[in-house]
Short mmCIF file of C-alpha atoms and ligand atoms in Angstrom, two decimals:
data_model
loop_
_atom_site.label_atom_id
_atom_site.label_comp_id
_atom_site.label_asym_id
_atom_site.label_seq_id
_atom_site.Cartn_x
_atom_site.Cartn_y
_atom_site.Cartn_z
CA UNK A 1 -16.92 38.98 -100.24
CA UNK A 2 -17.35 38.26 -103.89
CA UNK A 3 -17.78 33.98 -103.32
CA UNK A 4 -17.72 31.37 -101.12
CA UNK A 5 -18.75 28.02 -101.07
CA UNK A 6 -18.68 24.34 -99.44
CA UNK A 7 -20.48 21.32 -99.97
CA UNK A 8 -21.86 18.41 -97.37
CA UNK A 9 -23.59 15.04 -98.16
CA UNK A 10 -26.53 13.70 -96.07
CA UNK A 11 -28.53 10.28 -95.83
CA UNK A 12 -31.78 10.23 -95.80
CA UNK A 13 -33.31 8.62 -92.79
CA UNK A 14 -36.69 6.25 -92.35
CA UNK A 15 -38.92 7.04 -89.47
CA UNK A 16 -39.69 3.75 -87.25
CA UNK A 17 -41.80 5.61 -84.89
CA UNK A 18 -43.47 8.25 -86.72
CA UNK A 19 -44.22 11.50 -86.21
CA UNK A 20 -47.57 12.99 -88.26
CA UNK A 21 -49.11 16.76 -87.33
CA UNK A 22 -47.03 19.67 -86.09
CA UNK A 23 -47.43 21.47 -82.63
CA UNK A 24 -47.25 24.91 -84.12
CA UNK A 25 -47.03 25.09 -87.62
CA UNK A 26 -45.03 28.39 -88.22
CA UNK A 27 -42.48 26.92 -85.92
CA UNK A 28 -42.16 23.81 -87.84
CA UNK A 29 -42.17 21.84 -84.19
CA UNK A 30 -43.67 18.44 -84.44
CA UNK A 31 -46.76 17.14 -82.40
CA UNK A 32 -45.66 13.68 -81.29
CA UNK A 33 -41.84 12.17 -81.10
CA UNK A 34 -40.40 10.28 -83.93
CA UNK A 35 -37.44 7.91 -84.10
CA UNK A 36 -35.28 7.03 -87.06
CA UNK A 37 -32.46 5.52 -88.55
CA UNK A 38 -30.32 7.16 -90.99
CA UNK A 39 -29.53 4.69 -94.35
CA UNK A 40 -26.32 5.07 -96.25
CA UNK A 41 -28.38 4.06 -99.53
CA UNK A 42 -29.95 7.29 -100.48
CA UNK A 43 -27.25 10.06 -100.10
CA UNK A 44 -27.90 13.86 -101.44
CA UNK A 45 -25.22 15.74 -102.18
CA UNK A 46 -25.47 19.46 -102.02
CA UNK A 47 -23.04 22.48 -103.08
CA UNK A 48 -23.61 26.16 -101.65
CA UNK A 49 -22.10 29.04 -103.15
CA UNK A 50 -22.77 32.68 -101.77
CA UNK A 51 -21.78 34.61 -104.77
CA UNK A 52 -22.02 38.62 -104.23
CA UNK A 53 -23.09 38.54 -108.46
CA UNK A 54 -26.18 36.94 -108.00
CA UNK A 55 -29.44 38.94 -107.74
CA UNK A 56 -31.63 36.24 -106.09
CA UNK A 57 -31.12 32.73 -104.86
CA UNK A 58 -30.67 30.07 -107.48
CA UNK A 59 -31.46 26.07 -107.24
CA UNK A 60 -31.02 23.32 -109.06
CA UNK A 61 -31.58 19.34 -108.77
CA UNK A 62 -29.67 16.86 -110.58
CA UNK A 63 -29.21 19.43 -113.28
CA UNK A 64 -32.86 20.52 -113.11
CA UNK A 65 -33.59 24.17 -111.95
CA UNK A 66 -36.17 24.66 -109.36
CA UNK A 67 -38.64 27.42 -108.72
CA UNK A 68 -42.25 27.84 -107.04
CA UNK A 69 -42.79 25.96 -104.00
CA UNK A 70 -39.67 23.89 -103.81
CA UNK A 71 -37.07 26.73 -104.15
CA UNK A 72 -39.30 29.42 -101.40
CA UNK A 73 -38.24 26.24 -99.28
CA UNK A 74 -34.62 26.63 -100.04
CA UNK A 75 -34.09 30.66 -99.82
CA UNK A 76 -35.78 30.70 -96.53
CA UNK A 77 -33.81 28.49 -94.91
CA UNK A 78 -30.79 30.24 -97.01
CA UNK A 79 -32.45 33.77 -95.12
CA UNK A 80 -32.15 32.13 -91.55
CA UNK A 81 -28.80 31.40 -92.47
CA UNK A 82 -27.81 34.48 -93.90
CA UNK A 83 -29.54 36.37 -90.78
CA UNK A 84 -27.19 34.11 -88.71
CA UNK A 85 -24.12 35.72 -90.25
CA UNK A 86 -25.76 38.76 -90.72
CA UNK A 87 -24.85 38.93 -94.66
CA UNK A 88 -27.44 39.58 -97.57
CA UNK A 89 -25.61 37.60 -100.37
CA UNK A 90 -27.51 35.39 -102.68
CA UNK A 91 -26.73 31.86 -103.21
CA UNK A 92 -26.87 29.35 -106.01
CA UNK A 93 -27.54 25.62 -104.27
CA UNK A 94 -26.28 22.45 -106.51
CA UNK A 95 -27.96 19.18 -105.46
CA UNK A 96 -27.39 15.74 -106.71
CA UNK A 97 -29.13 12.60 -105.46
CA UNK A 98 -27.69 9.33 -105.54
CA UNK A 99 -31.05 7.69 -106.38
CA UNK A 100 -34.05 8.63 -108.95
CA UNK A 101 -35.52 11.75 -107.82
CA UNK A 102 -38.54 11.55 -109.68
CA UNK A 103 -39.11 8.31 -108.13
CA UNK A 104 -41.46 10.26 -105.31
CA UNK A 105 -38.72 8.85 -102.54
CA UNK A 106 -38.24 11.69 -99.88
CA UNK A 107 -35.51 13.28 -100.49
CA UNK A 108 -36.36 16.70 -98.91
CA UNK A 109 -34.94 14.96 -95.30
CA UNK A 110 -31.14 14.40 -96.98
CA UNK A 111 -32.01 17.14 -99.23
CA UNK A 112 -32.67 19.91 -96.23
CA UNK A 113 -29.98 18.22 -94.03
CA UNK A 114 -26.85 18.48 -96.27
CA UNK A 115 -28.69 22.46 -96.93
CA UNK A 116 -28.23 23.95 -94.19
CA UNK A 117 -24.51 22.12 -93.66
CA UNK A 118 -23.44 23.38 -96.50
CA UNK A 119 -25.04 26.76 -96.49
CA UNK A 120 -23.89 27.59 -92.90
CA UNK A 121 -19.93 26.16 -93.71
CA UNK A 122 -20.22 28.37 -96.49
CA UNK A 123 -20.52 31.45 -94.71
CA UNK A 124 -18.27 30.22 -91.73
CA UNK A 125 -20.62 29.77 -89.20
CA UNK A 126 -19.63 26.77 -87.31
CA UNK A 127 -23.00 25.95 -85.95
CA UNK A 128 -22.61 22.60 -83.73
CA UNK A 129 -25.04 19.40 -85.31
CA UNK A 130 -28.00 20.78 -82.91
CA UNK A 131 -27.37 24.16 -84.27
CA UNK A 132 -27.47 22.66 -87.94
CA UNK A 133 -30.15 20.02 -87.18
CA UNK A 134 -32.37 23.11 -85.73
CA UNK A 135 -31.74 24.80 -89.16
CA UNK A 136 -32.39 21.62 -91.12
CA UNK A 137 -35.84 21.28 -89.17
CA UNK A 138 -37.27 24.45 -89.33
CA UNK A 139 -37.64 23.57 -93.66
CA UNK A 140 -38.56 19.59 -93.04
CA UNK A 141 -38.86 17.93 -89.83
CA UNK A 142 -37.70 14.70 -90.63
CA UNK A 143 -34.43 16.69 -92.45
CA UNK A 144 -33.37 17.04 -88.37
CA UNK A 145 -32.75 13.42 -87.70
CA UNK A 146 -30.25 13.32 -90.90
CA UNK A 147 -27.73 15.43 -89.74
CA UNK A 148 -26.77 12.41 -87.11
CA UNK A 149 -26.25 8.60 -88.15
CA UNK A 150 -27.58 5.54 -86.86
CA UNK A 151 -30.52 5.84 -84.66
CA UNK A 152 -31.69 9.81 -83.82
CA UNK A 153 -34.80 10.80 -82.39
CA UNK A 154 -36.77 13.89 -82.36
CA UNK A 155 -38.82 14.66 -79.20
CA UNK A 156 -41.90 16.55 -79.56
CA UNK A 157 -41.94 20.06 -80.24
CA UNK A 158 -38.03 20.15 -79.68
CA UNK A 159 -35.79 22.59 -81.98
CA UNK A 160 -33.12 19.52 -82.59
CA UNK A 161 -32.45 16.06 -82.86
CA UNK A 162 -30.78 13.72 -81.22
CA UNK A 163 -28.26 10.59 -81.41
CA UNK A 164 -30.22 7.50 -79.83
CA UNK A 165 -27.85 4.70 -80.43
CA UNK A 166 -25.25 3.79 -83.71
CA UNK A 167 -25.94 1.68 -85.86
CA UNK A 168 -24.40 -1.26 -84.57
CA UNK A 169 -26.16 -1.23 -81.75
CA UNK A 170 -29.22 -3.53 -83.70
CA UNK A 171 -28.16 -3.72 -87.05
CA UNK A 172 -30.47 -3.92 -89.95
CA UNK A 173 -30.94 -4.14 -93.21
CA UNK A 174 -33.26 -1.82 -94.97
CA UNK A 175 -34.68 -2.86 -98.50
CA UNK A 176 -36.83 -0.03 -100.16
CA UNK A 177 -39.00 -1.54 -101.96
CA UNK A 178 -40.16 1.26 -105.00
CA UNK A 179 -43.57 0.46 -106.10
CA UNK A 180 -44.34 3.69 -108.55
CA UNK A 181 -42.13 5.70 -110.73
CA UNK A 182 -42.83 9.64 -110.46
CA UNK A 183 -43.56 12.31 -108.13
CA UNK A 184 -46.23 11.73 -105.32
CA UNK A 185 -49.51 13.41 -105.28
CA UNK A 186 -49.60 15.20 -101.93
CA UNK A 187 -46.52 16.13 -100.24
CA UNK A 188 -46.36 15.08 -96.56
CA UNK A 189 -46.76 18.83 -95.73
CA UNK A 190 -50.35 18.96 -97.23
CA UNK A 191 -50.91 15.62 -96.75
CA UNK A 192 -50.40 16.33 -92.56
CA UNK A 193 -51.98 19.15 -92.67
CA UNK A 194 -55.29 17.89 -93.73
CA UNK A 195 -55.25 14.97 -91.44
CA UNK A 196 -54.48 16.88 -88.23
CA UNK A 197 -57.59 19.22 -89.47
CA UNK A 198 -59.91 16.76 -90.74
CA UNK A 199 -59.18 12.88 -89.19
CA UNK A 200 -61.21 11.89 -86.35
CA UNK A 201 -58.42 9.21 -85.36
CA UNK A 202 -55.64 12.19 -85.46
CA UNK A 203 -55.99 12.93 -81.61
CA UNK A 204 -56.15 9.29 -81.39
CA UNK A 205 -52.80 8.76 -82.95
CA UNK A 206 -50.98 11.96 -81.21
CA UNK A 207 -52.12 9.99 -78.01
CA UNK A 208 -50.33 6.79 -79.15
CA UNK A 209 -47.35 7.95 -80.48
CA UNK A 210 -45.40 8.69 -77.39
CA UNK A 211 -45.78 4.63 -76.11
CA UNK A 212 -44.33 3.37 -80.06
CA UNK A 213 -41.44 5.92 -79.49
CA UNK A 214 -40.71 4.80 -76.09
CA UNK A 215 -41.08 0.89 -76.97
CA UNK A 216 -39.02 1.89 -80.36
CA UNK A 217 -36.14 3.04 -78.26
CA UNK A 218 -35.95 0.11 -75.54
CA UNK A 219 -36.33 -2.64 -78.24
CA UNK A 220 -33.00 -1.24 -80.15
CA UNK A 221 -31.47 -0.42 -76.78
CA UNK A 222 -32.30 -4.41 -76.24
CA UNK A 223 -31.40 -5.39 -79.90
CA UNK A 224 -34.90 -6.35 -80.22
CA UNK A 225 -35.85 -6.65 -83.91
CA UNK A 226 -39.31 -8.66 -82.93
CA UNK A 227 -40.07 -5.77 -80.69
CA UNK A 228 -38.56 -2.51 -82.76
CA UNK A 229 -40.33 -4.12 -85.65
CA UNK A 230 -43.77 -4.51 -84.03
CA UNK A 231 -43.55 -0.92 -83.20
CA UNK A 232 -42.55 0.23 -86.49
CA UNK A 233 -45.74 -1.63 -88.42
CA UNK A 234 -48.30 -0.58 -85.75
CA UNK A 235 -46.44 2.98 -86.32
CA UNK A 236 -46.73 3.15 -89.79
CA UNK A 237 -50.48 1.56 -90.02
CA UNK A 238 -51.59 3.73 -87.15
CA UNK A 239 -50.28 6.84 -89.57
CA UNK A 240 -52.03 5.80 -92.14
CA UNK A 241 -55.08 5.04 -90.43
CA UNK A 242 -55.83 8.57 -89.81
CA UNK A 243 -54.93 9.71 -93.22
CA UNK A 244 -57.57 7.17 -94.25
CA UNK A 245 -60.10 9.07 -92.05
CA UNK A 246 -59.20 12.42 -93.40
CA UNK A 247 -61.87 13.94 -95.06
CA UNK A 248 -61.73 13.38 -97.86
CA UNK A 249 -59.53 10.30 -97.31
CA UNK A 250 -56.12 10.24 -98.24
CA UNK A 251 -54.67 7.15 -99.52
CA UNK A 252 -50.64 6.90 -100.44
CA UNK A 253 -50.98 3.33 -100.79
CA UNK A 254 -50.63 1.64 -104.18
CA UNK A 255 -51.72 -1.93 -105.08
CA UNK A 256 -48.52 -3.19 -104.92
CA UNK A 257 -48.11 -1.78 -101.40
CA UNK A 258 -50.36 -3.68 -100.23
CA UNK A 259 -48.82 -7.28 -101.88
CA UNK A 260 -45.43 -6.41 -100.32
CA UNK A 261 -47.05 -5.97 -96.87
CA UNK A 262 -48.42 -9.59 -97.79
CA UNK A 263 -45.15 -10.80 -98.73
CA UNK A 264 -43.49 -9.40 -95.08
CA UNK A 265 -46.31 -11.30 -93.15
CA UNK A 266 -46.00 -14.59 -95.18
CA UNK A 267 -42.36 -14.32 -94.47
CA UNK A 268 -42.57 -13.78 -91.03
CA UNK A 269 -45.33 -16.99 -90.63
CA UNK A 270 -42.40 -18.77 -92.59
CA UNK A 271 -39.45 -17.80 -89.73
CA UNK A 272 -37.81 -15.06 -91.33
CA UNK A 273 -37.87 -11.58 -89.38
CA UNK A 274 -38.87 -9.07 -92.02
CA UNK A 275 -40.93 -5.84 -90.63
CA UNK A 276 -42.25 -2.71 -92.96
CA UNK A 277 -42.95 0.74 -92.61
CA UNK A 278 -44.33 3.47 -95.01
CA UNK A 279 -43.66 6.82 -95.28
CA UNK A 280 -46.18 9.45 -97.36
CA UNK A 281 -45.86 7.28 -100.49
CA UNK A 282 -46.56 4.25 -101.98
CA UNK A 283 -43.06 2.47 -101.22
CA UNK A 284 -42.56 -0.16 -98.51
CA UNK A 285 -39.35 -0.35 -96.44
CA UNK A 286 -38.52 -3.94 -94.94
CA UNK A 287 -36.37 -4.08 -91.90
CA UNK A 288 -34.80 -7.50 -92.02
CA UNK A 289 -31.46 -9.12 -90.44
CA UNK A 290 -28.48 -8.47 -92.53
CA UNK A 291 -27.75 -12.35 -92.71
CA UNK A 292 -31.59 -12.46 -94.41
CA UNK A 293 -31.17 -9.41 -97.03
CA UNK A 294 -30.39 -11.15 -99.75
CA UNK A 295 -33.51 -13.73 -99.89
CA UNK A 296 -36.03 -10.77 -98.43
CA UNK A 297 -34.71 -8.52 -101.87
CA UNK A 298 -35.50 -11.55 -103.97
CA UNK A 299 -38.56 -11.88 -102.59
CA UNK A 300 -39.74 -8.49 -102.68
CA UNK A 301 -38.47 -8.20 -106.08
CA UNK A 302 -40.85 -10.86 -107.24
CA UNK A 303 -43.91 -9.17 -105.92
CA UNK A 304 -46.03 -7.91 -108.62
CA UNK A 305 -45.77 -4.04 -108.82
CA UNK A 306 -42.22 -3.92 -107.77
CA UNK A 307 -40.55 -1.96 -109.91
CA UNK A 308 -36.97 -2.56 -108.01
CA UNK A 309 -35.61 -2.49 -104.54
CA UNK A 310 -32.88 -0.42 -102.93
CA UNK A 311 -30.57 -2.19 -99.67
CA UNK A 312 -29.50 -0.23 -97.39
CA UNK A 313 -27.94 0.08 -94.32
CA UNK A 314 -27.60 2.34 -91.21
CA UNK A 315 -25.25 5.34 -92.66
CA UNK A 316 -23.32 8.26 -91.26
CA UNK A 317 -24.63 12.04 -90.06
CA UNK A 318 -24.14 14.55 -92.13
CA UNK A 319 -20.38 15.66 -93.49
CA UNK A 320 -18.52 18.05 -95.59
CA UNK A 321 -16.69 17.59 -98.43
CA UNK A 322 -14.26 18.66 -100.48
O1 PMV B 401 -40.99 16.47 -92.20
P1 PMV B 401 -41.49 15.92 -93.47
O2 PMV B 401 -42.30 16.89 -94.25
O3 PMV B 401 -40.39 15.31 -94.28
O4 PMV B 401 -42.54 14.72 -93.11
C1 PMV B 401 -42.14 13.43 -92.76
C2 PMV B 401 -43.31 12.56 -92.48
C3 PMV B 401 -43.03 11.07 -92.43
O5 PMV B 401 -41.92 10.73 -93.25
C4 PMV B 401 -44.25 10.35 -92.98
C5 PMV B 401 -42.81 10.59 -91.00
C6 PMV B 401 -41.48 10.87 -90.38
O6 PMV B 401 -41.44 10.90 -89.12
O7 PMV B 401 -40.47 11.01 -91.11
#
């Protein structure tokens, strides 16, 4: 073999019901379920080649190589791959991102998802979407519930994700609203790592977690927005909570996060459903109707601190492409 190569584009997906804390951290198996749904807006795009010239793997990010931390992530997923088809090649990974990666929005879910697509088409494995989504998990949890569209969960401690419902089945619109340009501080890896270690309200939360996932999946399966919405803030909050208690605390939030939380309740006293949910940064994502999108952007985008917002809308599993 002197080169081979495919490429595959993911979505990243938003976690409604979160998951925080792993079960067993060399396993990469998460300690509570999570539910998601996958957004067309933010799309990675990643080429693999296994090239029998190359020395060591090679990776690079909107033009930008990468080394340290964030390409060890990369070649050992590339090594379980590479075990798989029981080859030693080297690879050289090409990743674009349809939004501003420095803008501290995860991207390691899309990023990990189209990865190990990619990488295992490359080298003709085959692997069915569990397969993949089991590879995709085993570098970033949340990466497994990309590789599907719509709605996907991830049960605790299981290898691979799976469908819930497509996106049709509630539809919403998803407006991101970016409240800090840059790279976070502490990536969700440390950042769950010190809770589950140091938070008091960690066991609390890991207790919790399985009712929001259940509720989470009966109010989409009843195209509840009140209900799946309700779930998703008490999610988020509950997540944050504990970080909050870590010790020392950790805090993702940024003023502005705070004013767009506001915003979503004032809207929601004045009739319109709008719901949020935050991830480890300082961003807010509003669930709203799609017939309400357009006046919940213009309102976000007036709150102080908003820098802009991204729609989006329930998008596709993972796919090759040409
Ligand atoms: O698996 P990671 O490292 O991408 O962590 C994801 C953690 C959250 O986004 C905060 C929650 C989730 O379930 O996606």
């Amino acid at each position: 073999m002197s080169q081979t190569t495919a490429r595959a584009r993911a979505c990243a997906n938003i976690a409604l019901a979160k998951y925080w804390g792993k079960a067993d951290e060399r396993l990469n198996l998460t300690i509570v379920p999570s539910l998601s749904l996958t957004l067309d807006g933010l799309l990675t795009t990643t080429r693999v080649t296994f090239d029998s010239a190359l020395t060591a793997d090679e990776a690079e990010l909107d033009g930008a190589r990468l080394g340290g931390r964030p390409l060890a992530r990369i070649t050992a997923l590339l090594g379980r791959v590479r075990e798989l088809a029981k080859v030693t090649t080297h690879a050289r990974v090409e990743s674009t991102n349809d939004f501003p990666t420095a803008s501290g929005l995860a991207s390691s879910a899309s990023g990990f998802a189209a990865l190990a697509a990619a990488s295992s088409a490359a080298l003709g494995l085959g692997l069915s979407l569990a397969e993949q989504s089991s590879l995709a998990r085993s570098a970033s949890a949340s990466a497994a519930r990309s590789v599907f569209g719509g709605y996907v969960a991830l049960p605790a401690r299981a290898e691979a994700a799976e469908p819930v419902a497509s996106g049709d089945v509630l539809p919403i619109t998803m407006l991101v609203a970016v409240t800090a340009e840059g790279p976070k501080g502490t990536t969700s890896t440390d950042g769950m790592t010190h809770t589950q270690s140091t938070s008091p309200y960690f066991s609390a939360c890991v207790e919790q977690a399985p009712k929001l996932y259940t509720e989470s999946r009966r109010a989409i399966w009843a195209g509840d927005l009140e209900a799946l919405g309700a779930a998703a803030e008490q999610s988020a909050l509950m997540m944050h909570a504990s970080m909050f208690a870590a010790n020392p605390g950790l805090i993702y939030f940024a003023p502005a996060t705070l004013r767009v939380i506001e915003r979503v309740r004032a809207l929601r006293r004045a009739g319109t459903l709008a719901y949020f949910t935050i991830d480890a940064g300082p961003h807010v994502k509003v669930l709203s109707r799609p017939q309400d999108a357009v006046r919940v952007e213009e309102l976000l985008a007036q709150t102080e601190g908003v820098m802009r917002v991204i729609r989006s809308q329930p998008g596709p599993g993972v796919e090759l492409s040409p």
